[in-house]
Amino acid sequence: MAMKGVNPYEMAQAQFDKVAAILDLDPATRELLRQALREYSFGIPVRMDDGRVQVFRGFRVQHNDARGPSKGGIRFHPQETLDTVRALAMWMTWKCAVVDIPLGGGKGGVICDPHHLSQREQEQICRGWVRQLARNVGPVADVPAPDVMTSGQHMLWMLDEFEQIHGGHYPGFITGKPVGMGGSEGRTEATGYGVVFTIREALKELGIDVRKTRASVQGFGNVAQYAIRLYTQIGGTVVCVASWDQADQTSYSFRKESGVDADELVRISDRFGGIDKAKAKELGYEVLPGDAWLEQPVDILIPAALENQVRGDNAPKIASTVKLVAEGANGPTTPEADAILQQKGVFLIPDFLANAGGVTCSYFEQVQSNMNYFWEKDEVLAKLDVKMTAAFHAVSELARKKKLYMRDAAYVIAINRVAQACRDRGWV
Ligand code: NAD
């Protein structure tokens, strides 16, 4: 999906170049890591319901697998581009490396609009995608997952095609499967809980008692809902939540000074995480403009909706009480806003660390699938806590020691680990 005016691949490469300079990486390693190891682009012919054949364009990019099989989602989107897939594959390499799971980075996509495709047509796209790549993906090579507009059902169609071709059961080929069909307990909670594990550790480091903190959250989807639940459970108070209103085509913020109740809000939300503003008023919420979540006098901001939300134009409105920003969403903060946060002395937990709970749990799903032995939810979440906590401390320790901004410290750790793996294998 192309972002307006920005080529995400150029952005990902620019970020890499900046950190490669900090690390003083040698030219060969830079050359190797600033682009993908392998890229596949192919046609998927599908017999449509009306009898004609339509050819869809599919992609898979394996950015780097020095640390383990490539890992990353498959997106179905009408505006998908190879450059977006390349950028996302590179970001997956860094995300897996920063949480120190033995996986590399990959991403895939198909240019299509599922809104205008029947279930049968979508199944044929899934099966066609796997037929084109059956020898280049798999539990020990490249492990896909759901992403934008793909679900557990799509993953099962893909798994079935893979198993038909290879003649056996390989549940570790793909993640995001439904629980009971090779999926992992805890995946639904994983990203939001992971965000809060890192917030908890950051507050400890800052010497702040979580029970005395208040937070404001943008978004009320999967990530935000579980982040709000766990943060509230450990004693924090969320006073404001923003969500998108489909009917009005704008966003609103919902404020309740005594603390928002995630369960109460879920009951008045649609399945896309949009909160009903009339019902919210009845429940005692103040309904404010969409940007108000960012301006609240709280201790913690959690952008957990979408990219480019904290920008040069609105970051100056962040209250001086804010001590911590935890990026639940991918890319919510622009480089201009980053500079403002740094100036204000706000502690940042960058996206690919804060929201890595999702991929970490997908890794657990892959491990369980390969063993064909599945853990209880408590065990999954306890293991997730250990991984996220360790990852947070590695990054914050480096940031402190080298006086780096947290985002740069996270990149330094991730890129260094991947570069080291390439050197250890004798690739560079
Ligand atoms: P979701 O679709 O479940 O929820 C998105 C929420 O954002 C909804 O409540 C929606 O109303 C709200 N929203 C949309 N536009 C808005 C706007 N302009 N202002 C205010 N609110 C708005 O999505 P999700 O799965 O919770 O993902 C949220 C973010 O986290 C995305 O950036 C996603 O890429 C990232 N992420 C998600 C996961 C995961 O496991 N779900 C993992 C890593 C990263």
XYZ file of C-alpha atoms and ligand atoms in Angstrom:
472
model
C 0.000 0.000 0.000
C 1.702 3.215 -1.078
C 1.899 5.984 1.532
C 1.125 9.458 0.213
C 4.307 11.128 -1.068
C 6.601 8.733 0.772
C 8.276 5.665 -0.640
C 8.391 3.378 2.420
C 11.322 1.420 0.995
C 13.426 4.571 0.646
C 12.426 5.486 4.206
C 13.448 2.046 5.516
C 16.767 2.287 3.676
C 17.409 5.804 4.993
C 16.782 4.591 8.565
C 19.140 1.692 7.953
C 21.845 3.968 6.499
C 21.703 6.207 9.587
C 22.265 3.275 11.944
C 24.861 1.650 9.641
C 26.849 4.881 10.034
C 26.515 4.807 13.852
C 27.706 1.184 13.806
C 30.381 1.930 11.215
C 29.328 -1.173 9.255
C 31.646 -2.262 6.458
C 30.481 -1.649 2.848
C 29.659 -5.297 2.081
C 27.431 -5.700 5.133
C 25.665 -2.425 4.280
C 25.107 -3.584 0.723
C 23.757 -6.915 1.949
C 21.365 -5.508 4.561
C 19.995 -2.422 2.809
C 18.133 -4.644 0.342
C 16.424 -8.017 0.330
C 18.232 -11.320 -0.091
C 15.411 -12.693 -2.274
C 12.320 -11.287 -3.955
C 9.571 -13.166 -5.749
C 7.004 -11.495 -7.990
C 4.503 -13.676 -9.837
C 1.096 -13.941 -11.450
C -1.754 -15.903 -9.883
C -4.375 -16.886 -12.473
C -7.802 -17.371 -10.896
C -11.002 -18.652 -12.521
C -13.521 -16.110 -11.219
C -17.118 -16.927 -10.264
C -18.369 -15.521 -13.583
C -16.142 -17.917 -15.551
C -13.447 -15.526 -16.773
C -9.807 -15.815 -15.669
C -8.229 -12.898 -13.806
C -4.494 -12.757 -13.105
C -3.494 -11.285 -9.715
C 0.014 -10.068 -8.928
C 1.621 -11.681 -5.882
C 4.849 -10.932 -4.017
C 7.102 -12.403 -1.367
C 10.215 -10.651 -0.155
C 12.707 -12.419 2.125
C 14.805 -9.582 3.436
C 17.249 -11.537 5.556
C 17.274 -15.013 7.106
C 20.723 -15.124 8.720
C 19.126 -15.523 12.179
C 16.402 -18.002 11.181
C 13.513 -18.588 8.748
C 11.945 -15.422 7.346
C 8.791 -14.348 9.140
C 6.122 -11.877 8.128
C 2.547 -11.338 7.046
C 0.751 -11.513 3.712
C -1.338 -8.456 2.805
C -4.273 -8.330 0.396
C -4.640 -4.743 -0.789
C -5.618 -3.047 -4.061
C -2.748 -0.532 -3.723
C -0.072 -3.008 -2.678
C 3.365 -2.247 -4.140
C 6.598 -4.219 -4.236
C 8.405 -1.340 -2.508
C 5.973 -1.414 0.434
C 6.488 -5.163 0.773
C 10.277 -4.644 0.636
C 10.152 -2.032 3.399
C 7.900 -4.132 5.603
C 10.135 -7.188 5.107
C 13.159 -5.177 6.245
C 11.292 -3.869 9.307
C 10.361 -7.478 10.182
C 14.051 -8.430 10.200
C 14.763 -5.682 12.753
C 11.649 -6.459 14.829
C 12.531 -10.173 15.178
C 16.122 -9.276 15.989
C 15.294 -6.660 18.652
C 13.225 -9.196 20.637
C 15.928 -11.787 19.955
C 13.766 -14.489 18.405
C 15.519 -16.823 15.926
C 13.675 -15.588 12.841
C 14.463 -13.323 9.918
C 12.269 -10.834 8.093
C 9.839 -11.366 5.243
C 6.624 -9.944 3.887
C 4.184 -10.837 1.154
C 1.231 -9.437 -0.637
C -1.286 -9.741 -3.420
C -2.713 -6.811 -5.350
C -6.433 -7.434 -4.869
C -9.453 -6.044 -3.040
C -11.101 -8.710 -0.884
C -14.219 -6.502 -0.579
C -14.977 -7.375 -4.213
C -13.995 -11.047 -4.116
C -16.082 -14.054 -3.092
C -14.771 -16.491 -0.496
C -14.075 -19.017 -3.270
C -12.094 -16.452 -5.266
C -10.055 -15.523 -2.178
C -9.377 -19.208 -1.515
C -8.092 -19.594 -5.084
C -5.748 -16.599 -4.608
C -4.401 -18.137 -1.381
C -3.848 -21.523 -2.996
C -2.307 -19.917 -6.106
C 0.088 -17.854 -3.958
C 1.322 -21.041 -2.245
C 1.597 -22.994 -5.532
C 3.941 -20.322 -6.877
C 6.152 -20.414 -3.782
C 5.831 -23.943 -2.422
C 9.551 -24.661 -2.787
C 10.692 -21.309 -1.382
C 8.634 -21.117 1.818
C 8.009 -23.572 4.672
C 8.620 -24.174 8.390
C 12.399 -24.085 8.020
C 12.575 -21.428 5.271
C 9.873 -18.762 5.447
C 6.811 -18.627 7.672
C 3.936 -16.335 6.587
C 1.151 -14.922 8.776
C -2.023 -12.843 8.429
C -1.773 -9.100 7.884
C -3.922 -6.370 6.307
C -7.164 -7.982 5.044
C -6.046 -11.582 5.559
C -7.239 -13.798 8.417
C -6.902 -17.213 10.038
C -9.145 -18.628 7.294
C -6.723 -17.459 4.585
C -3.862 -19.059 6.530
C -5.692 -22.405 6.686
C -6.293 -22.411 2.913
C -2.595 -21.680 2.395
C -1.547 -24.364 4.881
C -3.800 -26.903 3.196
C -2.318 -26.156 -0.238
C 1.224 -26.397 1.145
C 0.436 -29.747 2.788
C -1.244 -31.088 -0.374
C 1.884 -30.264 -2.376
C 4.370 -31.640 0.148
C 2.284 -34.634 1.253
C 2.349 -34.309 5.025
C 1.364 -32.118 7.948
C 3.455 -28.970 8.374
C 1.520 -26.730 10.773
C 4.721 -24.736 11.423
C 4.571 -23.449 7.839
C 2.245 -20.586 8.743
C 1.040 -18.732 11.842
C -2.118 -16.857 12.798
C -4.102 -20.086 12.577
C -7.233 -20.382 14.721
C -6.753 -21.957 18.170
C -7.575 -25.672 17.788
C -6.226 -25.662 14.224
C -2.613 -25.051 15.172
C -2.992 -21.524 16.537
C -1.572 -20.360 19.864
C -3.451 -19.317 22.948
C -2.624 -15.743 23.917
C -2.127 -14.383 20.383
C -5.175 -12.102 20.684
C -3.776 -10.476 23.816
C -0.098 -10.628 22.812
C 0.509 -7.267 21.133
C -1.433 -5.124 23.628
C -0.027 -7.004 26.621
C 3.483 -6.714 25.156
C 3.081 -2.931 24.960
C 2.197 -2.863 28.666
C 5.061 -5.189 29.690
C 7.427 -2.606 28.207
C 5.543 0.318 29.833
C 5.756 -1.430 33.220
C 9.534 -1.839 32.859
C 10.012 1.742 31.637
C 8.091 3.124 34.632
C 10.251 1.073 36.997
C 13.323 2.552 35.379
C 11.930 6.079 35.588
C 11.102 5.482 39.266
C 7.365 6.053 38.723
C 4.683 4.057 40.544
C 2.308 2.716 37.858
C -0.636 3.120 40.270
C -0.102 6.872 40.239
C -0.079 7.119 36.422
C -2.736 8.128 33.925
C -2.690 7.324 30.216
C -4.382 8.412 27.001
C -4.742 5.971 24.093
C -5.355 6.435 20.387
C -7.290 3.520 18.899
C -9.666 0.974 20.337
C -8.844 -2.092 18.233
C -7.019 -5.279 19.127
C -3.812 -3.641 20.358
C -5.438 -0.788 22.309
C -8.121 -2.914 23.998
C -5.670 -5.407 25.482
C -3.164 -2.697 26.369
C -5.904 -0.827 28.276
C -6.978 -4.024 30.066
C -3.511 -4.994 31.305
C -2.449 -1.432 32.161
C -5.640 -1.037 34.229
C -5.020 -4.428 35.871
C -1.567 -3.375 37.060
C -3.006 -0.218 38.601
C -2.903 2.520 35.937
C -5.846 4.679 34.876
C -6.732 5.320 31.243
C -8.616 8.607 31.042
C -9.033 9.031 27.284
C -9.459 6.811 24.196
C -9.775 7.904 20.564
C -11.378 5.920 17.749
C -12.548 6.316 14.154
C -16.230 7.035 13.466
C -17.227 5.325 10.222
C -20.508 7.251 9.833
C -18.981 10.716 10.412
C -15.700 9.843 8.643
C -13.690 11.444 11.428
C -12.202 10.453 14.751
C -13.367 11.331 18.285
C -11.758 11.153 21.706
C -13.723 9.768 24.652
C -12.746 11.071 28.073
C -13.686 9.818 31.525
C -11.583 11.296 34.311
C -12.449 8.460 36.720
C -11.025 5.937 34.221
C -12.338 4.257 31.081
C -13.610 0.698 31.295
C -12.483 -1.436 28.324
C -15.296 -3.994 28.718
C -17.942 -1.260 28.873
C -16.518 0.374 25.723
C -16.278 -2.959 23.851
C -20.026 -3.391 24.353
C -20.678 -0.096 22.506
C -18.054 -0.583 19.742
C -18.373 -2.037 16.256
C -16.120 -4.881 15.101
C -13.638 -2.374 13.650
C -13.054 -0.729 17.043
C -15.288 2.303 16.405
C -16.988 3.582 19.576
C -20.678 4.653 19.417
C -20.609 8.302 20.526
C -24.289 8.567 21.597
C -23.997 5.502 23.816
C -20.662 6.715 25.178
C -22.310 9.989 26.274
C -25.019 7.999 28.077
C -22.245 6.135 29.933
C -20.763 9.424 31.130
C -17.958 9.895 28.587
C -17.154 13.367 27.271
C -16.959 13.244 23.467
C -14.081 15.440 22.240
C -12.395 16.089 18.869
C -10.204 13.330 17.419
C -6.893 14.980 18.323
C -7.821 15.579 21.991
C -6.326 12.253 23.128
C -2.871 13.709 22.396
C -3.403 16.869 24.459
C -4.449 15.287 27.768
C -2.435 16.101 30.912
C -1.455 12.454 31.467
C 1.795 10.604 32.162
C 1.661 8.159 29.266
C 0.534 8.366 25.636
C -0.164 5.152 23.721
C -0.722 5.722 19.994
C -2.256 2.369 18.966
C -4.295 3.198 15.850
C -2.240 3.873 12.719
C 0.834 5.547 11.250
C 1.713 9.298 11.111
C -0.453 10.379 14.059
C 2.122 12.257 16.148
C 3.541 14.864 13.790
C 5.439 18.148 13.745
C 2.127 20.075 13.773
C 0.517 18.416 16.805
C 3.480 17.173 18.889
C 3.961 20.651 20.483
C 0.463 20.200 21.977
C 1.607 17.226 24.046
C 1.234 18.205 27.720
C 4.343 18.781 29.816
C 3.091 16.055 32.213
C 3.756 13.356 29.594
C 6.821 11.306 30.513
C 6.396 8.266 28.310
C 5.190 7.465 24.786
C 4.697 3.771 23.970
C 4.107 3.151 20.270
C 1.521 0.385 19.951
C 0.916 1.208 16.272
C 3.486 0.880 13.513
C 5.104 4.200 12.581
C 2.805 6.536 14.567
C 5.514 9.185 15.059
C 7.062 11.197 12.217
C 10.763 12.181 12.330
C 9.760 15.844 13.078
C 7.689 14.701 16.071
C 10.563 12.471 17.192
C 12.768 15.567 17.448
C 10.101 17.355 19.526
C 9.701 14.390 21.888
C 13.461 14.277 22.341
C 13.513 18.013 23.108
C 10.729 17.592 25.665
C 12.705 14.772 27.301
C 9.901 12.246 26.754
C 10.940 8.600 27.127
C 10.008 6.674 23.971
C 9.339 2.960 23.544
C 9.669 2.595 19.753
C 7.101 0.662 17.722
C 9.189 -2.315 16.676
C 10.039 -2.966 20.332
C 6.721 -1.966 21.960
C 4.469 -3.910 19.575
C 6.746 -6.923 19.052
C 4.544 -9.033 21.346
C 2.547 -10.082 18.275
C 5.451 -11.531 16.349
C 6.905 -13.050 19.520
C 3.668 -14.943 20.084
C 3.665 -15.964 16.401
C 7.111 -17.392 17.012
C 5.638 -19.332 19.965
C 2.895 -20.578 17.636
C 5.512 -21.793 15.174
C 7.449 -23.569 17.933
C 4.284 -25.237 19.269
C 3.186 -26.207 15.750
C 6.560 -27.752 14.954
C 6.411 -29.757 18.213
C 2.709 -30.498 17.766
C 2.334 -29.736 21.479
C 0.430 -26.685 22.649
C 0.867 -24.645 25.813
C -1.770 -23.178 28.126
C -2.477 -19.460 27.802
C -0.733 -18.589 31.101
C 2.426 -20.307 29.902
C 2.377 -18.422 26.590
C 1.851 -15.055 28.292
C 4.530 -15.736 30.913
C 7.037 -16.557 28.160
C 5.965 -13.409 26.322
C 6.612 -11.316 29.428
C 10.130 -12.762 29.772
C 10.983 -11.982 26.128
C 9.530 -8.457 26.111
C 11.098 -7.541 29.445
C 14.544 -8.732 28.347
C 14.241 -6.907 25.008
C 13.199 -3.675 26.711
C 16.132 -3.756 29.137
C 18.703 -4.519 26.436
C 17.541 -1.457 24.487
C 17.200 0.918 27.443
C 20.585 -0.104 28.829
C 22.274 0.659 25.515
C 20.363 3.946 25.207
C 21.591 4.956 28.666
C 25.184 3.837 28.164
C 25.652 5.378 24.731
C 23.282 8.321 25.287
C 21.157 7.259 22.321
C 17.488 8.014 21.638
C 15.523 4.823 22.363
C 14.533 4.383 18.699
C 18.173 4.574 17.603
C 19.256 2.223 20.396
C 16.659 -0.356 19.296
C 17.878 -0.133 15.689
C 21.514 -0.420 16.774
C 20.785 -3.634 18.709
C 18.681 -5.162 15.934
C 20.982 -4.321 13.036
C 24.055 -5.336 15.002
C 22.562 -8.772 15.753
C 21.700 -9.381 12.091
C 25.079 -8.097 10.863
C 26.827 -10.377 13.372
C 24.815 -13.397 12.173
C 25.813 -12.610 8.560
C 29.474 -12.384 9.612
C 29.266 -15.575 11.708
C 27.903 -17.435 8.685
C 30.760 -16.133 6.589
C 28.479 -14.193 4.239
C 30.424 -10.969 4.635
P -7.534 -2.506 14.583
O -7.971 -2.392 13.177
O -8.036 -3.627 15.418
O -7.886 -1.132 15.376
C -7.568 0.128 14.907
C -8.236 1.147 15.829
O -7.791 2.445 15.453
C -9.759 1.178 15.759
O -10.268 1.363 17.061
C -10.052 2.417 14.928
O -11.314 3.016 15.256
C -8.912 3.317 15.347
N -8.604 4.383 14.394
C -8.450 4.292 13.050
N -8.185 5.501 12.531
C -8.172 6.371 13.569
C -7.952 7.774 13.692
N -7.687 8.519 12.632
N -8.011 8.325 14.919
C -8.287 7.573 16.016
N -8.490 6.256 15.957
C -8.438 5.654 14.754
O -5.945 -2.505 14.528
P -4.912 -3.149 15.550
O -4.703 -4.576 15.190
O -5.279 -2.793 16.940
O -3.571 -2.397 15.100
C -3.312 -1.051 15.471
C -1.902 -0.675 15.065
O -0.972 -1.568 15.667
C -1.585 -0.714 13.563
O -0.620 0.274 13.290
C -0.967 -2.098 13.400
O -0.120 -2.143 12.246
C -0.163 -2.170 14.663
N 0.175 -3.543 15.069
C -0.789 -4.464 15.334
C -0.431 -5.737 15.722
C -1.471 -6.773 16.084
O -1.076 -7.841 16.532
N -2.751 -6.498 15.954
C 0.930 -6.086 15.855
C 1.902 -5.120 15.604
C 1.511 -3.850 15.208
